[in-house]
PDB file of C-alpha atoms in Angstrom:
ATOM      1  CA  MET V   1      26.453 151.599  54.837  1.00  0.00           C
ATOM      2  CA  THR V   2      23.050 152.381  56.293  1.00  0.00           C
ATOM      3  CA  PHE V   3      20.828 155.206  55.061  1.00  0.00           C
ATOM      4  CA  GLY V   4      21.682 157.253  58.130  1.00  0.00           C
ATOM      5  CA  GLU V   5      25.414 156.714  57.732  1.00  0.00           C
ATOM      6  CA  THR V   6      25.338 157.604  54.031  1.00  0.00           C
ATOM      7  CA  PHE V   7      23.495 160.875  54.582  1.00  0.00           C
ATOM      8  CA  HIS V   8      24.836 161.874  58.000  1.00  0.00           C
ATOM      9  CA  LYS V   9      25.939 165.254  56.559  1.00  0.00           C
ATOM     10  CA  ILE V  10      22.310 166.219  55.876  1.00  0.00           C
ATOM     11  CA  LYS V  11      21.101 168.404  58.726  1.00  0.00           C
ATOM     12  CA  GLY V  12      17.992 167.008  60.413  1.00  0.00           C
ATOM     13  CA  ILE V  13      18.354 163.525  58.883  1.00  0.00           C
ATOM     14  CA  GLU V  14      17.323 162.075  62.262  1.00  0.00           C
ATOM     15  CA  LYS V  15      13.779 163.338  61.580  1.00  0.00           C
ATOM     16  CA  LEU V  16      13.524 160.804  58.764  1.00  0.00           C
ATOM     17  CA  LEU V  17      15.238 157.988  60.636  1.00  0.00           C
ATOM     18  CA  GLY V  18      12.649 158.137  63.429  1.00  0.00           C
ATOM     19  CA  LEU V  19       9.602 157.891  61.159  1.00  0.00           C
ATOM     20  CA  LYS V  20       6.967 155.230  61.613  1.00  0.00           C
ATOM     21  CA  PRO V  21       6.295 153.481  59.232  1.00  0.00           C
ATOM     22  CA  GLU V  22      10.021 153.346  58.574  1.00  0.00           C
ATOM     23  CA  PHE V  23      11.368 155.697  55.914  1.00  0.00           C
ATOM     24  CA  TYR V  24      13.101 153.407  53.416  1.00  0.00           C
ATOM     25  CA  GLY V  25      14.714 155.838  50.955  1.00  0.00           C
ATOM     26  CA  TRP V  26      14.376 158.973  48.838  1.00  0.00           C
ATOM     27  CA  SER V  27      12.583 157.117  46.049  1.00  0.00           C
ATOM     28  CA  CYS V  28       9.440 156.811  48.197  1.00  0.00           C
ATOM     29  CA  LEU V  29       9.016 160.583  47.725  1.00  0.00           C
ATOM     30  CA  SER V  30       7.320 160.716  44.343  1.00  0.00           C
ATOM     31  CA  LYS V  31       5.190 163.855  44.250  1.00  0.00           C
ATOM     32  CA  ILE V  32       6.131 167.537  44.463  1.00  0.00           C
ATOM     33  CA  HIS V  33       3.672 169.189  46.840  1.00  0.00           C
ATOM     34  CA  SER V  34       5.269 172.655  46.547  1.00  0.00           C
ATOM     35  CA  LEU V  35       8.482 174.218  45.311  1.00  0.00           C
ATOM     36  CA  TYR V  36      10.105 177.590  46.017  1.00  0.00           C
ATOM     37  CA  LEU V  37      13.377 178.634  44.351  1.00  0.00           C
ATOM     38  CA  TYR V  38      14.701 181.924  45.683  1.00  0.00           C
ATOM     39  CA  GLY V  39      17.809 184.080  45.771  1.00  0.00           C
ATOM     40  CA  ASP V  40      19.986 184.382  48.874  1.00  0.00           C
ATOM     41  CA  TYR V  41      23.421 185.666  49.826  1.00  0.00           C
ATOM     42  CA  ASP V  42      26.367 183.612  51.037  1.00  0.00           C
ATOM     43  CA  TYR V  43      28.165 185.902  53.496  1.00  0.00           C
ATOM     44  CA  GLU V  44      31.086 183.480  53.833  1.00  0.00           C
ATOM     45  CA  GLU V  45      31.844 183.380  50.104  1.00  0.00           C
ATOM     46  CA  TRP V  46      30.401 186.843  49.355  1.00  0.00           C
ATOM     47  CA  TRP V  47      28.260 185.965  46.382  1.00  0.00           C
ATOM     48  CA  GLU V  48      24.652 185.507  45.356  1.00  0.00           C
ATOM     49  CA  ILE V  49      23.289 181.970  45.574  1.00  0.00           C
ATOM     50  CA  GLN V  50      20.002 180.194  44.984  1.00  0.00           C
ATOM     51  CA  ASN V  51      18.178 178.097  47.577  1.00  0.00           C
ATOM     52  CA  LEU V  52      15.343 175.647  46.958  1.00  0.00           C
ATOM     53  CA  ARG V  53      12.646 174.677  49.429  1.00  0.00           C
ATOM     54  CA  LEU V  54      11.005 171.502  48.156  1.00  0.00           C
ATOM     55  CA  VAL V  55       8.050 169.774  49.804  1.00  0.00           C
ATOM     56  CA  MET V  56       7.741 166.161  48.668  1.00  0.00           C
ATOM     57  CA  GLU V  57       5.029 163.587  49.343  1.00  0.00           C
ATOM     58  CA  SER V  58       5.128 159.820  49.099  1.00  0.00           C
ATOM     59  CA  GLN V  59       2.807 158.141  46.609  1.00  0.00           C
ATOM     60  CA  ASP V  60       0.812 156.503  49.416  1.00  0.00           C
ATOM     61  CA  GLN V  61       0.674 159.868  51.254  1.00  0.00           C
ATOM     62  CA  GLU V  62       2.305 158.335  54.323  1.00  0.00           C
ATOM     63  CA  TYR V  63       4.959 161.076  54.368  1.00  0.00           C
ATOM     64  CA  ARG V  64       5.369 164.754  53.591  1.00  0.00           C
ATOM     65  CA  VAL V  65       8.963 165.968  53.805  1.00  0.00           C
ATOM     66  CA  THR V  66      10.207 169.573  53.527  1.00  0.00           C
ATOM     67  CA  LEU V  67      13.776 169.772  52.210  1.00  0.00           C
ATOM     68  CA  LEU V  68      15.893 172.922  52.006  1.00  0.00           C
ATOM     69  CA  PHE V  69      18.694 172.828  49.414  1.00  0.00           C
ATOM     70  CA  ARG V  70      21.280 175.602  49.832  1.00  0.00           C
ATOM     71  CA  ASP V  71      23.432 176.975  47.009  1.00  0.00           C
ATOM     72  CA  VAL V  72      21.664 175.224  44.130  1.00  0.00           C
ATOM     73  CA  THR V  73      23.435 174.996  40.743  1.00  0.00           C
ATOM     74  CA  SER V  74      22.584 173.481  37.326  1.00  0.00           C
ATOM     75  CA  PHE V  75      18.895 173.378  38.210  1.00  0.00           C
ATOM     76  CA  PHE V  76      16.482 171.629  35.819  1.00  0.00           C
ATOM     77  CA  LEU V  77      12.824 170.723  36.340  1.00  0.00           C
ATOM     78  CA  ALA V  78      10.438 169.322  33.748  1.00  0.00           C
ATOM     79  CA  GLN V  79       6.772 170.355  33.647  1.00  0.00           C
ATOM     80  CA  SER V  80       5.696 167.608  36.012  1.00  0.00           C
ATOM     81  CA  THR V  81       4.870 167.187  39.682  1.00  0.00           C
ATOM     82  CA  GLU V  82       5.355 163.420  39.570  1.00  0.00           C
ATOM     83  CA  ILE V  83       8.919 162.228  40.195  1.00  0.00           C
ATOM     84  CA  SER V  84       9.065 158.504  39.629  1.00  0.00           C
ATOM     85  CA  GLY V  85      12.654 158.015  40.788  1.00  0.00           C
ATOM     86  CA  PHE V  86      13.629 160.795  43.186  1.00  0.00           C
ATOM     87  CA  GLU V  87      17.167 160.298  44.459  1.00  0.00           C
ATOM     88  CA  ILE V  88      19.934 162.116  46.342  1.00  0.00           C
ATOM     89  CA  GLU V  89      23.587 161.169  46.016  1.00  0.00           C
ATOM     90  CA  CYS V  90      26.648 162.417  47.835  1.00  0.00           C
ATOM     91  CA  SER V  91      28.486 163.899  44.854  1.00  0.00           C
ATOM     92  CA  GLU V  92      32.137 163.305  44.040  1.00  0.00           C
ATOM     93  CA  ASP V  93      32.271 166.247  41.624  1.00  0.00           C
ATOM     94  CA  HIS V  94      34.677 168.598  43.421  1.00  0.00           C
ATOM     95  CA  ALA V  95      35.618 170.714  40.398  1.00  0.00           C
ATOM     96  CA  PHE V  96      33.432 173.444  41.901  1.00  0.00           C
ATOM     97  CA  GLY V  97      34.738 173.074  45.442  1.00  0.00           C
ATOM     98  CA  ASP V  98      32.021 172.136  47.932  1.00  0.00           C
ATOM     99  CA  ARG V  99      29.188 173.627  45.861  1.00  0.00           C
ATOM    100  CA  ARG V 100      28.408 170.157  44.483  1.00  0.00           C
ATOM    101  CA  ASN V 101      28.372 168.118  47.669  1.00  0.00           C
ATOM    102  CA  PHE V 102      25.013 166.604  46.694  1.00  0.00           C
ATOM    103  CA  TYR V 103      23.430 165.590  43.400  1.00  0.00           C
ATOM    104  CA  ILE V 104      19.627 165.460  43.259  1.00  0.00           C
ATOM    105  CA  PHE V 105      18.017 163.761  40.267  1.00  0.00           C
ATOM    106  CA  ASP V 106      15.249 161.550  38.881  1.00  0.00           C
ATOM    107  CA  PHE V 107      16.800 158.227  37.893  1.00  0.00           C
ATOM    108  CA  GLU V 108      13.659 157.090  35.996  1.00  0.00           C
ATOM    109  CA  GLU V 109      12.567 159.952  33.703  1.00  0.00           C
ATOM    110  CA  GLY V 110      15.140 162.676  34.415  1.00  0.00           C
ATOM    111  CA  ASP V 111      12.375 165.153  35.349  1.00  0.00           C
ATOM    112  CA  ILE V 112      14.522 166.894  37.954  1.00  0.00           C
ATOM    113  CA  ARG V 113      18.261 167.375  38.459  1.00  0.00           C
ATOM    114  CA  PHE V 114      20.556 169.813  40.225  1.00  0.00           C
ATOM    115  CA  TYR V 115      23.530 170.093  42.568  1.00  0.00           C
ATOM    116  CA  CYS V 116      23.695 171.801  45.952  1.00  0.00           C
ATOM    117  CA  LYS V 117      26.122 172.567  48.744  1.00  0.00           C
ATOM    118  CA  GLU V 118      23.968 171.723  51.762  1.00  0.00           C
ATOM    119  CA  ILE V 119      20.682 169.968  52.528  1.00  0.00           C
ATOM    120  CA  GLU V 120      18.470 170.324  55.565  1.00  0.00           C
ATOM    121  CA  VAL V 121      15.400 168.259  56.461  1.00  0.00           C
ATOM    122  CA  GLU V 122      13.211 171.079  57.800  1.00  0.00           C
ATOM    123  CA  ASP V 123      10.007 169.222  58.527  1.00  0.00           C
ATOM    124  CA  VAL V 124       8.664 165.679  58.413  1.00  0.00           C
ATOM    125  CA  LEU V 125       5.016 164.672  58.726  1.00  0.00           C
ATOM    126  CA  ASN V 126       3.532 161.201  58.634  1.00  0.00           C
ATOM    127  CA  ARG V 127      -0.101 160.439  57.820  1.00  0.00           C
ATOM    128  CA  GLU V 128      -1.353 160.684  61.420  1.00  0.00           C
ATOM    129  CA  VAL V 129       0.372 164.022  62.024  1.00  0.00           C
ATOM    130  CA  MET V 130      -0.971 165.405  58.731  1.00  0.00           C
ATOM    131  CA  LYS V 131      -4.507 164.303  59.650  1.00  0.00           C
ATOM    132  CA  ALA V 132      -4.202 165.871  63.097  1.00  0.00           C
ATOM    133  CA  LYS V 133      -2.820 169.085  61.604  1.00  0.00           C
ATOM    134  CA  ALA V 134      -5.617 169.249  59.027  1.00  0.00           C
ATOM    135  CA  LYS V 135      -8.229 168.582  61.723  1.00  0.00           C
ATOM    136  CA  LYS V 136      -6.779 171.335  63.883  1.00  0.00           C
ATOM    137  CA  GLU V 137      -6.908 173.772  60.950  1.00  0.00           C
ATOM    138  CA  VAL V 138     -10.543 172.864  60.304  1.00  0.00           C
ATOM    139  CA  LYS V 139     -11.419 173.412  63.951  1.00  0.00           C
ATOM    140  CA  GLU V 140      -9.572 176.722  63.992  1.00  0.00           C
ATOM    141  CA  ASN V 141     -11.437 177.856  60.877  1.00  0.00           C
ATOM    142  CA  GLU V 142     -14.727 176.826  62.444  1.00  0.00           C
ATOM    143  CA  ARG V 143     -13.819 178.767  65.576  1.00  0.00           C
ATOM    144  CA  ARG V 144     -13.083 181.873  63.514  1.00  0.00           C
ATOM    145  CA  SER V 145     -16.341 181.451  61.617  1.00  0.00           C
ATOM    146  CA  SER V 146     -18.213 181.379  64.907  1.00  0.00           C
ATOM    147  CA  GLY V 147     -17.388 185.075  65.363  1.00  0.00           C
ATOM    148  CA  MET V 148     -14.634 184.660  67.955  1.00  0.00           C
ATOM    149  CA  LEU V 149     -16.955 182.755  70.272  1.00  0.00           C
ATOM    150  CA  TYR V 150     -13.998 181.973  72.514  1.00  0.00           C
ATOM    151  CA  GLN V 151     -10.256 182.327  72.834  1.00  0.00           C
ATOM    152  CA  ILE V 152      -7.706 179.770  73.939  1.00  0.00           C
ATOM    153  CA  GLU V 153      -5.898 180.328  77.239  1.00  0.00           C
ATOM    154  CA  THR V 154      -2.885 178.389  78.522  1.00  0.00           C
ATOM    155  CA  TRP V 155      -3.174 175.805  81.274  1.00  0.00           C
ATOM    156  CA  ARG V 156      -0.408 177.603  83.160  1.00  0.00           C
ATOM    157  CA  GLU V 157      -2.320 180.905  83.167  1.00  0.00           C
ATOM    158  CA  VAL V 158      -5.530 179.292  84.435  1.00  0.00           C
ATOM    159  CA  ARG V 159      -3.716 177.261  87.085  1.00  0.00           C
ATOM    160  CA  GLU V 160      -1.786 180.287  88.395  1.00  0.00           C
ATOM    161  CA  ARG V 161      -4.908 182.474  88.512  1.00  0.00           C
ATOM    162  CA  PHE V 162      -6.740 179.668  90.312  1.00  0.00           C
ATOM    163  CA  ARG V 163      -4.042 179.628  92.973  1.00  0.00           C
ATOM    164  CA  GLU V 164      -3.548 183.375  93.283  1.00  0.00           C
ATOM    165  CA  GLU V 165      -7.103 184.729  92.949  1.00  0.00           C
ATOM    166  CA  LEU V 166      -9.118 181.910  94.503  1.00  0.00           C
ATOM    167  CA  ASP V 167      -6.420 180.739  96.887  1.00  0.00           C
ATOM    168  CA  GLY V 168      -7.286 177.267  95.626  1.00  0.00           C
ATOM    169  CA  ALA V 169      -5.063 174.284  95.094  1.00  0.00           C
ATOM    170  CA  VAL V 170      -4.954 172.000  92.061  1.00  0.00           C
ATOM    171  CA  CYS V 171      -2.618 169.036  91.952  1.00  0.00           C
ATOM    172  CA  ARG V 172      -1.939 168.930  88.205  1.00  0.00           C
ATOM    173  CA  MET V 173      -1.203 171.431  85.453  1.00  0.00           C
ATOM    174  CA  LYS V 174      -4.027 170.029  83.293  1.00  0.00           C
ATOM    175  CA  PHE V 175      -6.445 169.672  86.176  1.00  0.00           C
ATOM    176  CA  GLY V 176      -9.915 168.141  86.237  1.00  0.00           C
ATOM    177  CA  VAL V 177     -12.817 167.943  88.665  1.00  0.00           C
ATOM    178  CA  ASP V 178     -11.080 165.363  90.873  1.00  0.00           C
ATOM    179  CA  ASP V 179      -7.901 167.487  91.056  1.00  0.00           C
ATOM    180  CA  ILE V 180      -9.501 170.577  92.629  1.00  0.00           C
ATOM    181  CA  ASN V 181      -9.245 171.132  96.366  1.00  0.00           C
ATOM    182  CA  VAL V 182     -12.589 172.846  97.042  1.00  0.00           C
ATOM    183  CA  PRO V 183     -14.481 174.132 100.085  1.00  0.00           C
ATOM    184  CA  GLY V 184     -16.819 171.623 101.666  1.00  0.00           C
ATOM    185  CA  THR V 185     -19.891 172.076  99.499  1.00  0.00           C
ATOM    186  CA  ALA V 186     -21.424 168.769  98.447  1.00  0.00           C
ATOM    187  CA  MET V 187     -21.994 167.761  94.840  1.00  0.00           C
ATOM    188  CA  ILE V 188     -25.664 167.365  93.873  1.00  0.00           C
ATOM    189  CA  PRO V 189     -26.820 164.255  91.930  1.00  0.00           C
ATOM    190  CA  VAL V 190     -28.722 164.651  88.663  1.00  0.00           C
ATOM    191  CA  PRO V 191     -30.637 161.326  88.477  1.00  0.00           C
ATOM    192  CA  ASP V 192     -31.721 161.655  84.837  1.00  0.00           C
ATOM    193  CA  TYR V 193     -28.463 163.187  83.545  1.00  0.00           C
ATOM    194  CA  GLU V 194     -27.850 160.520  80.864  1.00  0.00           C
ATOM    195  CA  GLY V 195     -31.092 161.454  79.116  1.00  0.00           C
ATOM    196  CA  LEU V 196     -30.440 165.190  79.182  1.00  0.00           C
ATOM    197  CA  SER V 197     -28.972 167.260  76.372  1.00  0.00           C
ATOM    198  CA  ASP V 198     -25.977 169.555  76.807  1.00  0.00           C
ATOM    199  CA  GLU V 199     -28.327 172.538  76.917  1.00  0.00           C
ATOM    200  CA  GLU V 200     -30.502 170.927  79.620  1.00  0.00           C
ATOM    201  CA  LEU V 201     -27.499 169.979  81.755  1.00  0.00           C
ATOM    202  CA  TYR V 202     -26.132 173.501  81.416  1.00  0.00           C
ATOM    203  CA  LEU V 203     -29.448 174.915  82.694  1.00  0.00           C
ATOM    204  CA  ARG V 204     -29.291 172.531  85.678  1.00  0.00           C
ATOM    205  CA  LEU V 205     -25.746 173.669  86.400  1.00  0.00           C
ATOM    206  CA  THR V 206     -26.339 177.402  86.039  1.00  0.00           C
ATOM    207  CA  GLY V 207     -29.569 177.088  87.984  1.00  0.00           C
ATOM    208  CA  LEU V 208     -27.302 176.969  91.041  1.00  0.00           C
ATOM    209  CA  CYS V 209     -26.079 180.470  90.147  1.00  0.00           C
ATOM    210  CA  GLU V 210     -26.032 182.439  86.900  1.00  0.00           C
ATOM    211  CA  PRO V 211     -22.438 183.047  85.688  1.00  0.00           C
ATOM    212  CA  ALA V 212     -21.446 186.554  84.603  1.00  0.00           C
ATOM    213  CA  GLY V 213     -18.454 188.334  83.109  1.00  0.00           C
ATOM    214  CA  GLU V 214     -15.343 186.578  81.867  1.00  0.00           C
ATOM    215  CA  LEU V 215     -15.297 182.793  82.229  1.00  0.00           C
ATOM    216  CA  TYR V 216     -12.732 180.040  81.819  1.00  0.00           C
ATOM    217  CA  VAL V 217     -14.138 176.734  80.605  1.00  0.00           C
ATOM    218  CA  ILE V 218     -12.595 173.256  80.627  1.00  0.00           C
ATOM    219  CA  THR V 219     -14.139 170.332  78.763  1.00  0.00           C
ATOM    220  CA  ASP V 220     -12.598 167.047  77.680  1.00  0.00           C
ATOM    221  CA  ILE V 221     -11.373 168.539  74.378  1.00  0.00           C
ATOM    222  CA  CYS V 222      -9.091 170.913  76.323  1.00  0.00           C
ATOM    223  CA  TYR V 223      -6.809 168.019  77.331  1.00  0.00           C
ATOM    224  CA  LYS V 224      -6.069 167.025  73.731  1.00  0.00           C
ATOM    225  CA  ASP V 225      -3.199 168.157  71.512  1.00  0.00           C
ATOM    226  CA  GLY V 226      -3.720 171.600  70.038  1.00  0.00           C
ATOM    227  CA  PHE V 227      -6.301 172.669  72.645  1.00  0.00           C
ATOM    228  CA  GLU V 228      -6.229 174.315  76.070  1.00  0.00           C
ATOM    229  CA  PRO V 229      -8.906 175.936  78.275  1.00  0.00           C
ATOM    230  CA  PHE V 230     -11.437 178.304  76.684  1.00  0.00           C
ATOM    231  CA  ARG V 231     -11.815 181.941  77.717  1.00  0.00           C
ATOM    232  CA  LEU V 232     -15.057 183.705  76.831  1.00  0.00           C
ATOM    233  CA  GLN V 233     -17.782 186.024  78.063  1.00  0.00           C
ATOM    234  CA  ALA V 234     -20.744 184.585  79.938  1.00  0.00           C
ATOM    235  CA  GLU V 235     -23.192 185.737  77.238  1.00  0.00           C
ATOM    236  CA  ASN V 236     -21.446 183.347  74.809  1.00  0.00           C
ATOM    237  CA  MET V 237     -21.673 180.289  77.068  1.00  0.00           C
ATOM    238  CA  GLU V 238     -25.003 178.995  75.773  1.00  0.00           C
ATOM    239  CA  GLN V 239     -23.713 179.171  72.201  1.00  0.00           C
ATOM    240  CA  LEU V 240     -20.498 177.322  73.116  1.00  0.00           C
ATOM    241  CA  VAL V 241     -22.530 174.607  74.858  1.00  0.00           C
ATOM    242  CA  SER V 242     -24.928 174.176  71.919  1.00  0.00           C
ATOM    243  CA  CYS V 243     -22.165 174.327  69.256  1.00  0.00           C
ATOM    244  CA  HIS V 244     -19.609 172.210  71.111  1.00  0.00           C
ATOM    245  CA  GLN V 245     -20.560 168.902  69.499  1.00  0.00           C
ATOM    246  CA  HIS V 246     -20.685 170.429  66.008  1.00  0.00           C
ATOM    247  CA  ILE V 247     -17.283 172.107  66.372  1.00  0.00           C
ATOM    248  CA  PHE V 248     -15.378 169.393  68.255  1.00  0.00           C
ATOM    249  CA  SER V 249     -17.357 166.214  67.451  1.00  0.00           C
ATOM    250  CA  GLU V 250     -18.027 165.536  71.121  1.00  0.00           C
ATOM    251  CA  LEU V 251     -20.543 166.696  73.720  1.00  0.00           C
ATOM    252  CA  PHE V 252     -19.838 169.593  76.075  1.00  0.00           C
ATOM    253  CA  PHE V 253     -20.689 167.310  79.015  1.00  0.00           C
ATOM    254  CA  ASP V 254     -19.071 164.253  77.392  1.00  0.00           C
ATOM    255  CA  THR V 255     -17.066 163.697  80.582  1.00  0.00           C
ATOM    256  CA  ASP V 256     -16.234 166.268  83.276  1.00  0.00           C
ATOM    257  CA  ALA V 257     -16.715 170.003  82.728  1.00  0.00           C
ATOM    258  CA  ILE V 258     -15.514 173.016  84.724  1.00  0.00           C
ATOM    259  CA  ILE V 259     -16.571 176.676  84.486  1.00  0.00           C
ATOM    260  CA  ILE V 260     -14.534 179.233  86.436  1.00  0.00           C
ATOM    261  CA  SER V 261     -15.350 182.864  87.203  1.00  0.00           C
ATOM    262  CA  PHE V 262     -12.414 184.586  88.860  1.00  0.00           C
ATOM    263  CA  SER V 263     -14.370 187.827  89.254  1.00  0.00           C
ATOM    264  CA  MET V 264     -17.276 186.055  91.003  1.00  0.00           C
ATOM    265  CA  LYS V 265     -14.889 183.666  92.787  1.00  0.00           C
ATOM    266  CA  ARG V 266     -17.067 180.725  91.850  1.00  0.00           C
ATOM    267  CA  VAL V 267     -16.490 177.396  90.119  1.00  0.00           C
ATOM    268  CA  TRP V 268     -19.242 175.323  88.485  1.00  0.00           C
ATOM    269  CA  MET V 269     -18.431 171.640  87.987  1.00  0.00           C
ATOM    270  CA  PHE V 270     -20.059 168.654  86.338  1.00  0.00           C
ATOM    271  CA  HIS V 271     -18.757 165.196  87.205  1.00  0.00           C
ATOM    272  CA  HIS V 272     -19.120 162.473  84.592  1.00  0.00           C
ATOM    273  CA  SER V 273     -20.948 160.226  87.097  1.00  0.00           C
ATOM    274  CA  GLY V 274     -23.881 162.666  87.058  1.00  0.00           C
ATOM    275  CA  TYR V 275     -23.179 165.199  89.791  1.00  0.00           C
ATOM    276  CA  ILE V 276     -23.115 168.994  89.659  1.00  0.00           C
ATOM    277  CA  GLY V 277     -21.704 171.491  92.119  1.00  0.00           C
ATOM    278  CA  LEU V 278     -21.142 175.198  92.701  1.00  0.00           C
ATOM    279  CA  PHE V 279     -18.179 176.168  94.865  1.00  0.00           C
ATOM    280  CA  CYS V 280     -17.756 179.641  96.337  1.00  0.00           C
ATOM    281  CA  TYR V 281     -14.282 180.787  97.290  1.00  0.00           C
ATOM    282  CA  LYS V 282     -15.474 183.924  99.097  1.00  0.00           C
ATOM    283  CA  ASN V 283     -18.417 184.425 101.390  1.00  0.00           C
ATOM    284  CA  ASP V 284     -20.874 187.098 100.253  1.00  0.00           C
TER     285      ASP V 284
END
């Protein structure tokens, strides 16, 4: 029988089966990352039970798997976080009814062993997902440390406000400079743009008109997982521009950039080919 067939009764087993690199068995999980044993109540059987949430990592740190064991009995754990032979078996011990459907143990050193009624794979992370998650947490911490320089707004909110308040059309949910249907104002070339800093390009752009009030900002980072458009006050724009590379490891004007003021009904845009533009959606 295959791994999936053997453990088909484990809820969420498909999360392991779809892993890349391929998950080859319980024994690859050799380190306890965290463990939480807590009391619960079985309302079907009307008695107190114990559940165990166990987060295991592989030795090569390719995987981190969160397992929930329900109705744990005969629990034993040695004073060790290293499990050299972690294993799960479908138990044939039915003397206790279905409370021993699974037997969890260490077949090398015997550092862990217990029975349980049910198992659920709650969460599965591979190395790339863990790195992305850690990076996102670092960026979020940096954002907080910047004194709430900006907030994150959803693409849907910005797109709907663009349509309703500016009566403008954008052809994609995550829209860019080329996706905006704008009035017929021409973009202005910046011949020396490649030699200019973010701060200098921002001065060129806002030299067309000084933004004020609440702004929505879209840079290349906004299209990536975990990010969406920024919402901030105009007085914080210069700080966002100057800190952008430090916070996100890429320039503010790395590619296209869009600044929207719904109150002023204006949109500032920088095109990656070296053009800037200011578009007014209401005549003064």
